[in-house]
C-alpha atoms as a printed R data frame, in Angstrom:
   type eleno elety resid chain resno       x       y       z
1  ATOM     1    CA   UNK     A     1  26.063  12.932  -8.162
2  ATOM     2    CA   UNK     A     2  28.097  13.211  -4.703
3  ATOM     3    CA   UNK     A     3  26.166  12.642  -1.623
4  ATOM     4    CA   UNK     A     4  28.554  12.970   0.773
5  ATOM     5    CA   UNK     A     5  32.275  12.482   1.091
6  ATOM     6    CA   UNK     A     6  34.303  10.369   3.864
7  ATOM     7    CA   UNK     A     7  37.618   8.182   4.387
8  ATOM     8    CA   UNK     A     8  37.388   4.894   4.356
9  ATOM     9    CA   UNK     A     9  39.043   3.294   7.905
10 ATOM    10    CA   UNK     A    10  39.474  -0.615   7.277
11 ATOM    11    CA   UNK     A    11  35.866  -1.426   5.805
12 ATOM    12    CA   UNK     A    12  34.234   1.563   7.157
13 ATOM    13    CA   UNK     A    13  33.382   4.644   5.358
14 ATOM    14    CA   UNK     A    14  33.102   7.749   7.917
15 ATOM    15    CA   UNK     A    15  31.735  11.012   6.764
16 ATOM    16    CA   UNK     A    16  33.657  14.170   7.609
17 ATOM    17    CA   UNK     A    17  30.713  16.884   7.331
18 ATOM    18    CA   UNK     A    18  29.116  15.841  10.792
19 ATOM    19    CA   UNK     A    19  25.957  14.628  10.134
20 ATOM    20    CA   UNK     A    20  24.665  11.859  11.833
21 ATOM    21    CA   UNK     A    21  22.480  10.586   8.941
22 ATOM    22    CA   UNK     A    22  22.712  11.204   5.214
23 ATOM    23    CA   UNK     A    23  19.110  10.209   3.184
24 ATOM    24    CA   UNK     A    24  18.568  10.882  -0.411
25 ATOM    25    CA   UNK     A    25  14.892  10.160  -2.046
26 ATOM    26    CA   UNK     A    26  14.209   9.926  -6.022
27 ATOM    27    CA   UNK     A    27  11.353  10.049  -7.861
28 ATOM    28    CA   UNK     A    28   9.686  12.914  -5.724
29 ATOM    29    CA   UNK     A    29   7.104  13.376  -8.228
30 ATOM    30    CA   UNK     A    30   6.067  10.082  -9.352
31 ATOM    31    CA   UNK     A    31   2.160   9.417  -8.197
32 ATOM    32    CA   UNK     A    32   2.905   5.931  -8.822
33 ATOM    33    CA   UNK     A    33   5.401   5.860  -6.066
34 ATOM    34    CA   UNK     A    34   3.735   7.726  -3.491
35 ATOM    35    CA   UNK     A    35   0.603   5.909  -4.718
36 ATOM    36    CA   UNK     A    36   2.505   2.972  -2.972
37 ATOM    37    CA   UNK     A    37   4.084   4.314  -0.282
38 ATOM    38    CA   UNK     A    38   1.265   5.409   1.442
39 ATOM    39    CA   UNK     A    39  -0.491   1.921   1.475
40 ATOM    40    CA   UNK     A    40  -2.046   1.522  -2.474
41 ATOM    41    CA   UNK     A    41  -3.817   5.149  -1.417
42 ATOM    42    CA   UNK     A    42  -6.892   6.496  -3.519
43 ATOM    43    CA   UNK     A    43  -6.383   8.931  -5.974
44 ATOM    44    CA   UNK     A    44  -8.518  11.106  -3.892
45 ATOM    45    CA   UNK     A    45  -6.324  10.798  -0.729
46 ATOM    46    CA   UNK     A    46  -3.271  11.423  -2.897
47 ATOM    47    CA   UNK     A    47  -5.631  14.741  -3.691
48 ATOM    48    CA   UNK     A    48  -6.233  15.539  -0.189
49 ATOM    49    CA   UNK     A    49  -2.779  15.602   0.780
50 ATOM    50    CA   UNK     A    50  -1.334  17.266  -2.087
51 ATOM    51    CA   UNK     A    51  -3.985  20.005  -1.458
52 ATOM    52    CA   UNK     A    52  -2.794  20.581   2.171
53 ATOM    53    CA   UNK     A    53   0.537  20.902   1.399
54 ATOM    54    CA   UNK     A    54   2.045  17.310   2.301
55 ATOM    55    CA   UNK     A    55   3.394  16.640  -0.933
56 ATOM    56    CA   UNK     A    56   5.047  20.009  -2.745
57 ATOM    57    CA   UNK     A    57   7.307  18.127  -4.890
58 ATOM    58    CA   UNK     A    58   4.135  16.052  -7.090
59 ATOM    59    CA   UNK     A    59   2.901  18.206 -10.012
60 ATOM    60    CA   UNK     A    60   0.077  15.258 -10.845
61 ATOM    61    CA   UNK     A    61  -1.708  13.046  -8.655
62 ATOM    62    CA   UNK     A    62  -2.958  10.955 -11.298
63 ATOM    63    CA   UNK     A    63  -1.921   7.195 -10.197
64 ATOM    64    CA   UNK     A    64  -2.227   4.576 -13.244
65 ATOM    65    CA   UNK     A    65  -5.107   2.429 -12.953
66 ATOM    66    CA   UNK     A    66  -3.960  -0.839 -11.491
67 ATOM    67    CA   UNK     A    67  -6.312  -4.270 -10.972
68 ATOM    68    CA   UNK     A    68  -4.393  -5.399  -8.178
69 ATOM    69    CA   UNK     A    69  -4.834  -2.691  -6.140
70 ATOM    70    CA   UNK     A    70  -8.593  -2.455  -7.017
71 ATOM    71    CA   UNK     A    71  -8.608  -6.890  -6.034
72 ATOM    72    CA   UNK     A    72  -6.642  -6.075  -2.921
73 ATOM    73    CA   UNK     A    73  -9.026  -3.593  -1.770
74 ATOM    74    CA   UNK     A    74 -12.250  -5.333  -1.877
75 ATOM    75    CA   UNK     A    75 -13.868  -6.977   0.970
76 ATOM    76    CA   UNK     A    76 -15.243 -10.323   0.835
77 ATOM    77    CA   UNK     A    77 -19.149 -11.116   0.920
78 ATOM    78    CA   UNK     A    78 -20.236 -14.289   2.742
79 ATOM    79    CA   UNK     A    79 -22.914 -16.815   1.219
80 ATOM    80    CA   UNK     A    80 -26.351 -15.522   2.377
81 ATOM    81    CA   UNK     A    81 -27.938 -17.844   5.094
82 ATOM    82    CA   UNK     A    82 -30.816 -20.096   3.293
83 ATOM    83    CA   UNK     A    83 -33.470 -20.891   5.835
84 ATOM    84    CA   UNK     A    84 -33.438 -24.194   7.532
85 ATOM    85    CA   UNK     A    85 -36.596 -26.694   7.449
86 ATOM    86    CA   UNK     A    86 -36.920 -27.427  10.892
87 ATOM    87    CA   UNK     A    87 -36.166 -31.506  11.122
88 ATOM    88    CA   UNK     A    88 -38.854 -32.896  13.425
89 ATOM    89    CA   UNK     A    89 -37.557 -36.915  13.275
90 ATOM    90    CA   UNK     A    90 -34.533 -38.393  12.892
91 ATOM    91    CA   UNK     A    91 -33.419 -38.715   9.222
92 ATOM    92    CA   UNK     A    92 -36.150 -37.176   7.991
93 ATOM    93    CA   UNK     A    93 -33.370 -34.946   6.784
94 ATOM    94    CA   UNK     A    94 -30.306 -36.529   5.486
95 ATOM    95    CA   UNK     A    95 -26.935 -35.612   3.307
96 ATOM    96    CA   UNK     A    96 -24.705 -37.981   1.360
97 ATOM    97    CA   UNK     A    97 -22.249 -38.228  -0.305
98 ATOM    98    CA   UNK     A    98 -23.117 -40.541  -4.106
């Protein structure tokens, strides 16, 4: 496959079709890939945006099941807060270390 042609100057290949910028993406219509590329998004998000238009080139938007992205995506619960005795004298209350 040919993206572009040019001649090479020293180390420096210069393209002779004037365009400032030549880009070239694969895998269009991998899920997977646009699964990642948009941030680990939910199948459902991939759904949205396929729906509107924002991705013509995906015929699925099935993305494989992966833990990772199911780990990375949970949020983290803190202990629940025990109710304290109130101390009323001076080690009356006491932690050590055996």
């Amino acid at each position: 496959m040919t993206i572009a042609r040019g001649n090479k100057n020293g180390s420096l290949y210069t393209t002779t079709d004037g365009c400032g910028s030549i880009a070239m993406a694969e895998g269009k219509d991998d899920p997977n890939l646009w699964h990642q590329r948009f941030g680990h998004m939910s199948n459902q998000g991939l759904k949205c945006l396929h729906s509107k238009g924002k991705l013509p080139d995906l015929k699925s938007v099935k993305v494989d099941f992966r833990e990772s992205c199911m780990l990375g995506k949970q949020k983290r619960v803190s202990f629940k807060k025990t109710g304290r005795v109130p101390v009323k004298e001076k080690l009356e209350l006491v932690h050590t270390d055996v």
